[in-house]
Amino acid sequence: MSRTFKNLLVTGGAGFIGSNMIRYLFERSGFEGRVINLDALTYAGNLESLAEIEDRFGAGAGSGRRYFFEKADICDRAAVERVFAEYAIDAVCHLAAESHVDRSIHGPEAFIRTNVMGTFTLLDVARNAWRGRDDVLFHHVSTDEVFGSLGDTGYFTETTPYDPRSPYSASKASSDHLVMAYHHTYGLPVTLSNCSNNYGPYQFPEKLIPLMVLNMLEGKSLPVYGDGKNIRDWVYVEDHNAAVWSVMRNGRSGQTYNIGGENEWENIKLLSVLIEKVAEATGKPASDYEKLIHYVADRPGHDRRYAIDCSKIKTELGWKQDHDFASGLEKTVAWNLEHKDWIDHIRSGDYKQWVEKNYAKR
Ligand code: NAD
Ligand code: TDX
């Protein structure tokens, strides 16, 4: 029988995957309970991504309110305990993290703090709040990067040994181990998913796809790391979120599920497709964008290839991808063209003031 929840805590709900997850929960999942979005609003968190949800299901919904936002740090134990008690949390979808590999190379400390200590704090609060209950669930959203780097062949499965190679992936691997340790040691009901590269609307423009699209639109250089032949497996964010929800509803406690696009691309080949899509959308010749490509110094420790075997979630839970790459990229390019304000805002200092002004009113 599928699990049902009443009060679902989504951490990192103002980020890229989290805001899409909350939209998915309200618009597509059939979930009927309350969503509590707990987010510290770091540089990567943006409440504007959820303005419509706030109007329809938050303060704007009056007594039928089902969406709540709590600005808090997952490392702040007292704040997390208060939220668990105040909303009678019975499920967690844990997405909050420092998520950008390049930033982890320049400043690893924030990654250890949030990804390791923050996950530990959430787990420990859940353990105390849920003692002995089996009608609750802690779902941890993780990455395929914990498995390290593949050669030309093979796939990551759920039993591939962990071999993280960047401070980001090491911090995520550590958080995955803590989640499983809390399950085995304390009996905490948990599920875990390891997903490949996501793309789609509301992605912070430091990640490859939105960065390249915006640089094309602004006539800036397109920086390709190393020889451009590193391979990533791309999945549309809504397909990832549907997979996470199917694991939360029907996945076996204590189990890990791999999620991927079955859609491998060399970075440089992906960039040519992206150039075609941007050229179609803007009506400019592709050559205008091709001349912006610049090969730059490689990322230190740059993993060569990621590729996910997601047969477990497909056979056990019946999940599959609903978006092909061509249509997913077209939607993503169109979204970036239509949301210049969102992009300008998140890149400028105005955003902080917007939160203070607008959020204080709610
Ligand atoms: P993101 O950087 O866009 O969003 C992260 C969110 O977490 C932001 O809203 C930020 O404000 C919040 N946050 C950061 N530190 C916090 C803290 N200490 N307390 C509370 N909130 C905090 O990240 P994303 O791309 O949406 O990734 C979400 C999750 O999915 C991460 O755990 C990431 O490791 C995982 N993941 C991402 C991808 C991907 O391709 N983006 C793939 C697989 C797994
Ligand atoms: O400017 C760039 N040039 C470039 O060649 C950037 C930003 C990236 N790249 C390359 C590096 C990677 O091979 O593109 C590929 C994708 O890079 P990112 O978008 O930074 O993603 P990646 O490092 O693969 O990690 C992402 O997927 C797994 C997310 O950021 C992680 O949070 C997730 O866990």
Coordinates of C-alpha atoms and ligand atoms in Angstrom, one line a residue:
M1 CA 0.0 0.0 0.0
S2 CA 1.3 3.5 -0.8
R3 CA 2.4 5.8 2.0
T4 CA 0.4 8.9 2.7
F5 CA 1.6 12.0 4.6
K6 CA -0.1 14.9 6.2
N7 CA 2.7 17.5 6.8
L8 CA 5.6 17.2 4.4
L9 CA 8.7 19.2 5.1
V10 CA 10.6 20.1 2.0
T11 CA 14.1 21.4 2.7
G12 CA 15.8 23.6 0.1
G13 CA 12.3 24.3 -1.5
A14 CA 13.4 27.7 -2.8
G15 CA 16.2 26.1 -4.9
F16 CA 16.0 24.8 -8.4
I17 CA 14.9 21.2 -7.8
G18 CA 13.0 22.1 -4.6
S19 CA 10.8 24.8 -6.1
N20 CA 10.0 22.5 -9.0
M21 CA 9.2 19.7 -6.5
I22 CA 6.8 21.9 -4.6
R23 CA 5.1 22.9 -7.8
Y24 CA 4.9 19.2 -8.8
L25 CA 3.4 18.3 -5.4
F26 CA 0.6 20.8 -5.7
E27 CA -0.1 20.5 -9.4
R28 CA 0.6 16.9 -10.4
S29 CA 1.2 14.5 -7.6
G30 CA -2.3 14.2 -6.0
F31 CA -0.7 15.0 -2.6
E32 CA -3.5 16.5 -0.4
G33 CA -1.5 17.5 2.7
R34 CA 0.5 20.6 3.8
V35 CA 3.9 21.5 2.4
I36 CA 6.3 23.3 4.7
N37 CA 9.3 24.7 2.8
L38 CA 12.3 25.3 5.0
D39 CA 15.1 27.2 3.3
A40 CA 17.9 29.5 4.5
L41 CA 17.7 31.5 1.2
T42 CA 21.4 31.4 0.3
Y43 CA 22.5 32.9 -3.0
A44 CA 20.8 29.8 -4.7
G45 CA 17.4 30.2 -3.0
N46 CA 14.7 32.3 -4.6
L47 CA 11.1 32.6 -3.3
E48 CA 10.1 34.3 -6.5
S49 CA 10.2 30.8 -8.0
L50 CA 7.2 30.0 -5.8
A51 CA 5.3 33.3 -6.0
E52 CA 2.3 31.6 -7.7
I53 CA 2.2 28.7 -5.2
E54 CA 2.3 31.2 -2.3
D55 CA -0.7 33.0 -3.9
R56 CA -2.7 29.9 -4.6
F57 CA -1.9 27.7 -1.6
G58 CA -0.1 29.9 0.9
A59 CA -1.2 33.1 2.6
G60 CA -3.4 33.9 -0.4
A61 CA -5.5 30.7 0.2
G62 CA -6.9 31.9 3.5
S63 CA -8.3 29.1 5.7
G64 CA -7.6 26.5 3.0
R65 CA -3.9 27.3 3.3
R66 CA -1.6 24.3 2.5
Y67 CA 1.8 26.0 1.8
F68 CA 4.1 27.5 4.4
F69 CA 7.5 29.0 4.2
E70 CA 10.0 29.0 7.1
K71 CA 13.3 30.8 6.6
A72 CA 15.7 28.7 8.6
D73 CA 19.1 27.0 8.4
I74 CA 19.1 23.2 8.5
C75 CA 22.1 23.4 10.8
D76 CA 20.0 25.4 13.4
R77 CA 18.8 22.6 15.6
A78 CA 16.4 24.7 17.6
A79 CA 14.7 26.1 14.5
V80 CA 14.4 22.6 12.9
E81 CA 12.9 21.2 16.2
R82 CA 10.4 24.1 16.4
V83 CA 9.3 23.4 12.8
F84 CA 8.9 19.7 13.4
A85 CA 6.8 20.4 16.5
E86 CA 4.7 23.3 15.1
Y87 CA 3.7 21.6 11.9
A88 CA 3.6 17.9 13.2
I89 CA 5.9 16.9 10.4
D90 CA 5.5 13.3 9.3
A91 CA 7.7 13.3 6.2
V92 CA 10.8 15.0 5.0
C93 CA 12.0 15.5 1.4
H94 CA 15.5 16.7 2.0
L95 CA 16.9 18.8 -0.8
A96 CA 18.7 21.6 0.9
A97 CA 22.4 21.6 0.0
E98 CA 25.3 23.5 -1.4
S99 CA 25.1 22.1 -4.9
H100 CA 27.7 23.5 -7.2
V101 CA 30.9 21.5 -7.8
D102 CA 33.0 24.6 -8.8
R103 CA 32.1 26.4 -5.6
S104 CA 33.0 23.4 -3.6
I105 CA 36.5 23.5 -5.1
H106 CA 36.9 27.2 -4.1
G107 CA 35.2 27.0 -0.7
P108 CA 34.6 23.5 0.6
E109 CA 33.7 24.5 4.2
A110 CA 30.1 25.6 3.4
F111 CA 29.6 22.2 1.8
I112 CA 30.7 20.3 4.9
R113 CA 28.6 22.5 7.1
T114 CA 25.3 22.3 5.2
N115 CA 25.5 18.9 3.5
V116 CA 27.1 17.0 6.3
M117 CA 26.2 18.8 9.5
G118 CA 22.9 20.0 8.2
T119 CA 21.8 16.5 7.2
F120 CA 23.0 15.2 10.5
T121 CA 20.9 17.8 12.3
L122 CA 17.8 17.0 10.4
L123 CA 18.2 13.3 10.9
D124 CA 18.7 13.7 14.6
V125 CA 15.7 15.9 15.1
A126 CA 13.6 13.5 13.0
R127 CA 14.8 10.5 15.2
N128 CA 13.8 12.3 18.4
A129 CA 10.5 13.6 17.1
W130 CA 9.5 10.2 15.5
R131 CA 10.8 7.7 18.1
G132 CA 9.2 4.3 17.4
R133 CA 6.9 5.5 14.6
D134 CA 6.8 3.7 11.3
D135 CA 4.2 5.9 9.6
V136 CA 6.8 8.5 8.8
L137 CA 9.6 8.9 6.2
F138 CA 12.9 10.7 5.7
H139 CA 13.7 10.9 2.0
H140 CA 17.2 12.1 1.1
V141 CA 17.8 13.5 -2.4
S142 CA 21.4 12.8 -3.5
T143 CA 23.6 12.7 -6.6
D144 CA 25.2 10.2 -8.9
E145 CA 28.5 12.0 -8.2
V146 CA 29.0 9.9 -5.1
F147 CA 30.0 7.0 -7.3
G148 CA 33.0 8.8 -8.8
S149 CA 33.8 8.7 -12.5
L150 CA 33.1 6.1 -15.2
G151 CA 35.4 5.1 -18.1
D152 CA 33.9 4.7 -21.7
T153 CA 31.6 1.9 -20.7
G154 CA 29.4 0.8 -17.8
Y155 CA 26.8 2.4 -15.6
F156 CA 26.3 3.3 -11.9
T157 CA 24.0 0.9 -10.2
E158 CA 22.7 1.0 -6.6
T159 CA 25.5 -1.3 -5.6
T160 CA 28.4 0.6 -7.2
P161 CA 30.9 1.4 -4.4
Y162 CA 31.1 5.0 -3.4
D163 CA 34.2 6.9 -4.7
P164 CA 33.5 10.7 -4.4
R165 CA 36.2 12.9 -5.9
S166 CA 35.2 16.5 -5.3
P167 CA 34.4 18.2 -1.9
Y168 CA 30.8 18.5 -3.1
S169 CA 30.5 14.8 -3.9
A170 CA 32.4 13.8 -0.7
S171 CA 30.0 15.9 1.4
K172 CA 27.0 14.3 -0.4
A173 CA 28.5 10.8 0.1
S174 CA 28.9 11.5 3.7
S175 CA 25.3 12.6 4.1
D176 CA 24.1 9.4 2.3
H177 CA 26.1 7.3 4.8
L178 CA 24.5 9.2 7.7
V179 CA 21.0 8.6 6.3
M180 CA 21.7 4.8 6.0
A181 CA 23.4 4.8 9.5
Y182 CA 20.3 6.3 11.1
H183 CA 18.1 3.7 9.4
H184 CA 20.3 0.7 10.5
T185 CA 21.2 2.0 14.0
Y186 CA 18.0 3.7 15.1
G187 CA 15.4 2.2 12.8
L188 CA 14.5 5.6 11.2
P189 CA 12.3 5.0 8.1
V190 CA 14.4 6.3 5.2
T191 CA 14.6 6.2 1.4
L192 CA 17.4 7.6 -0.7
S193 CA 17.8 8.5 -4.3
N194 CA 20.9 9.3 -6.4
C195 CA 20.2 11.2 -9.5
S196 CA 22.1 12.4 -12.6
N197 CA 22.3 16.0 -13.9
N198 CA 19.0 17.9 -13.9
Y199 CA 17.9 20.6 -16.2
G200 CA 14.8 22.7 -16.6
P201 CA 13.2 26.0 -15.5
Y202 CA 14.4 27.9 -12.4
Q203 CA 18.0 26.5 -12.5
F204 CA 20.6 28.9 -11.1
P205 CA 22.6 30.3 -14.0
E206 CA 26.0 28.9 -12.7
K207 CA 25.1 25.4 -13.9
L208 CA 26.1 24.4 -17.5
I209 CA 22.8 24.7 -19.4
P210 CA 21.4 28.0 -18.1
L211 CA 24.9 29.6 -18.0
M212 CA 25.4 28.8 -21.6
V213 CA 21.9 30.0 -22.7
L214 CA 22.3 33.3 -20.9
N215 CA 25.9 33.8 -22.1
M216 CA 24.6 33.3 -25.7
L217 CA 21.8 35.8 -25.2
E218 CA 24.3 38.3 -23.8
G219 CA 27.0 37.7 -26.4
K220 CA 29.4 36.5 -23.7
S221 CA 32.0 33.7 -24.0
L222 CA 30.9 30.1 -23.7
P223 CA 33.5 28.5 -21.4
V224 CA 34.1 24.8 -22.1
Y225 CA 36.2 23.0 -19.5
G226 CA 39.1 20.8 -20.8
D227 CA 38.5 19.0 -24.1
G228 CA 34.7 19.3 -23.8
K229 CA 34.4 15.5 -23.9
N230 CA 33.2 14.9 -20.4
I231 CA 29.9 13.1 -20.4
R232 CA 26.8 13.7 -18.3
D233 CA 23.4 12.0 -18.2
W234 CA 20.7 14.6 -18.4
V235 CA 17.2 14.3 -16.9
Y236 CA 14.4 16.8 -17.0
V237 CA 13.7 18.2 -13.4
E238 CA 10.1 17.2 -13.4
D239 CA 11.0 13.6 -14.3
H240 CA 13.4 13.6 -11.4
N241 CA 10.7 14.9 -9.0
A242 CA 8.1 12.4 -10.2
A243 CA 10.7 9.7 -9.4
V244 CA 11.4 11.1 -6.0
W245 CA 7.7 11.2 -5.2
S246 CA 7.3 7.6 -6.4
V247 CA 10.1 6.5 -4.1
M248 CA 8.5 8.4 -1.2
R249 CA 5.1 6.8 -1.8
N250 CA 6.2 3.3 -2.7
G251 CA 9.9 2.8 -2.3
R252 CA 11.1 0.2 0.3
S253 CA 12.4 1.7 3.6
G254 CA 16.2 1.5 3.8
Q255 CA 16.6 1.3 0.0
T256 CA 18.4 3.4 -2.5
Y257 CA 17.0 4.2 -6.0
N258 CA 19.1 5.5 -8.9
I259 CA 17.4 8.1 -11.2
G260 CA 18.7 9.1 -14.5
G261 CA 17.8 10.3 -18.0
E262 CA 19.4 7.4 -20.0
N263 CA 20.5 10.4 -22.0
E264 CA 24.3 10.8 -22.2
W265 CA 25.9 13.7 -23.9
E266 CA 29.5 15.0 -24.3
N267 CA 29.5 18.6 -23.1
I268 CA 30.6 19.9 -26.5
K269 CA 27.9 18.0 -28.3
L270 CA 25.3 19.2 -25.9
L271 CA 26.5 22.7 -26.5
S272 CA 25.9 22.4 -30.3
V273 CA 22.3 21.2 -29.7
L274 CA 21.8 24.1 -27.3
I275 CA 23.1 26.5 -29.8
E276 CA 20.7 25.2 -32.4
K277 CA 17.8 25.6 -30.0
V278 CA 18.8 29.2 -29.0
A279 CA 19.3 30.1 -32.7
E280 CA 15.8 28.7 -33.5
A281 CA 14.3 30.7 -30.6
T282 CA 16.0 34.0 -31.4
G283 CA 16.1 33.8 -35.2
K284 CA 19.8 34.4 -35.3
P285 CA 22.3 32.2 -37.2
A286 CA 24.0 29.5 -35.1
S287 CA 27.4 30.7 -36.3
D288 CA 26.8 33.9 -34.1
Y289 CA 26.9 31.7 -31.1
E290 CA 29.4 29.1 -32.2
K291 CA 32.1 31.8 -32.4
L292 CA 31.6 32.4 -28.6
I293 CA 32.8 28.9 -27.7
H294 CA 36.1 29.0 -25.8
Y295 CA 38.0 26.1 -24.4
V296 CA 39.2 27.0 -20.9
A297 CA 41.3 25.3 -18.1
D298 CA 39.8 22.0 -16.9
R299 CA 37.9 21.8 -13.6
P300 CA 40.4 20.2 -11.1
G301 CA 39.4 16.5 -10.6
H302 CA 36.8 16.8 -13.3
D303 CA 34.9 13.4 -13.4
R304 CA 35.0 12.1 -17.0
R305 CA 31.7 10.3 -17.4
Y306 CA 28.5 9.7 -15.4
A307 CA 25.8 7.3 -16.6
I308 CA 23.0 5.9 -14.5
D309 CA 21.4 2.4 -14.7
C310 CA 17.9 3.2 -13.4
S311 CA 16.3 -0.3 -14.1
K312 CA 15.5 -0.7 -10.3
I313 CA 13.1 2.2 -10.1
K314 CA 11.7 1.3 -13.5
T315 CA 10.9 -2.3 -12.7
E316 CA 10.1 -1.9 -9.0
L317 CA 8.1 1.3 -9.0
G318 CA 7.1 1.7 -12.7
W319 CA 8.7 5.1 -13.1
K320 CA 9.9 6.3 -16.5
Q321 CA 11.1 9.6 -18.0
D322 CA 8.3 11.6 -19.7
H323 CA 10.5 14.2 -21.4
D324 CA 12.8 13.7 -24.3
F325 CA 15.9 15.9 -24.5
A326 CA 14.9 17.9 -27.5
S327 CA 11.5 19.0 -26.1
G328 CA 13.0 19.5 -22.6
L329 CA 15.7 21.7 -23.9
E330 CA 13.2 23.7 -26.0
K331 CA 11.1 24.3 -22.9
T332 CA 14.2 25.3 -20.9
V333 CA 15.5 27.7 -23.5
A334 CA 12.0 29.3 -23.9
W335 CA 11.7 29.6 -20.1
N336 CA 15.1 31.4 -19.9
L337 CA 14.0 33.8 -22.7
E338 CA 10.8 34.6 -21.0
H339 CA 12.1 35.0 -17.4
K340 CA 14.7 37.7 -17.9
D341 CA 13.4 39.4 -14.7
W342 CA 13.8 36.3 -12.6
I343 CA 17.4 35.9 -13.9
D344 CA 18.3 39.6 -13.5
H345 CA 16.8 39.5 -10.0
I346 CA 18.6 36.4 -8.7
R347 CA 21.9 37.8 -10.1
S348 CA 21.5 41.2 -8.5
G349 CA 21.4 42.4 -4.9
D350 CA 17.8 43.5 -5.4
Y351 CA 16.6 40.0 -4.6
K352 CA 17.6 40.2 -0.9
Q353 CA 15.6 43.5 -0.6
W354 CA 12.7 41.9 -2.4
V355 CA 12.5 39.1 0.2
E356 CA 12.7 41.5 3.1
K357 CA 10.0 43.7 1.7
N358 CA 7.6 41.1 0.4
Y359 CA 8.1 38.4 2.9
A360 CA 7.7 40.7 5.9
K361 CA 4.2 41.4 4.7
R362 CA 3.1 37.7 4.8
Ligands
NAD1 P1 20.2 24.6 -5.5 O1 21.6 25.1 -5.2 O2 19.5 25.2 -6.7 O3 19.2 24.8 -4.2 C1 19.6 24.5 -2.9 C2 18.7 25.2 -1.9 O4 19.1 24.8 -0.6 C3 18.6 26.7 -2.0 O5 17.3 27.1 -2.0 C4 19.3 27.1 -0.8 O6 18.9 28.4 -0.3 C5 19.0 26.0 0.2 N1 20.0 25.9 1.3 C6 21.4 25.8 1.1 N2 22.0 25.7 2.3 C7 21.0 25.7 3.2 C8 21.0 25.6 4.6 N3 22.1 25.5 5.4 N4 19.8 25.5 5.3 C9 18.6 25.6 4.6 N5 18.6 25.7 3.2 C10 19.8 25.8 2.6 O7 20.3 23.0 -5.6 P2 19.5 22.0 -6.6 O8 20.2 21.9 -7.9 O9 18.1 22.3 -6.5 O10 19.8 20.6 -5.8 C11 18.9 20.2 -4.8 C12 19.4 18.9 -4.2 O11 19.4 17.9 -5.2 C13 20.8 18.9 -3.6 O12 20.8 18.1 -2.4 C14 21.7 18.4 -4.7 O13 22.8 17.7 -4.1 C15 20.7 17.3 -5.3 N6 21.0 17.0 -6.7 C16 21.1 18.0 -7.6 C17 21.3 17.7 -9.0 C18 21.3 18.7 -10.0 O14 21.6 18.4 -11.2 N7 21.1 20.0 -9.7 C19 21.4 16.3 -9.3 C20 21.3 15.3 -8.3 C21 21.1 15.7 -7.0
TDX2 O1 31.1 26.8 -17.5 C1 31.0 25.5 -17.5 N1 31.7 24.8 -18.4 C2 31.8 23.5 -18.5 O2 32.4 22.9 -19.4 C3 30.3 24.8 -16.5 C4 29.6 25.5 -15.4 C5 30.4 23.4 -16.5 N2 31.1 22.7 -17.5 C6 31.1 21.3 -17.5 C7 31.4 20.6 -16.2 C8 30.6 19.3 -16.3 O3 31.3 18.3 -17.0 O4 29.7 20.9 -17.8 C9 29.3 19.7 -17.0 C10 28.2 20.0 -16.1 O5 28.6 21.0 -15.2 P1 27.6 21.5 -14.0 O6 26.4 22.1 -14.6 O7 28.5 22.3 -13.1 O8 27.2 20.1 -13.3 P2 28.0 19.0 -12.6 O9 29.3 19.4 -12.1 O10 27.9 17.8 -13.5 O11 27.0 18.7 -11.3 C11 25.6 18.8 -11.4 O12 25.0 17.5 -11.5 C12 25.0 16.7 -10.4 C13 25.0 19.5 -10.2 O13 25.6 20.8 -10.1 C14 25.1 18.7 -9.0 O14 24.5 19.4 -7.9 C15 24.5 17.4 -9.2 O15 24.7 16.6 -8.0

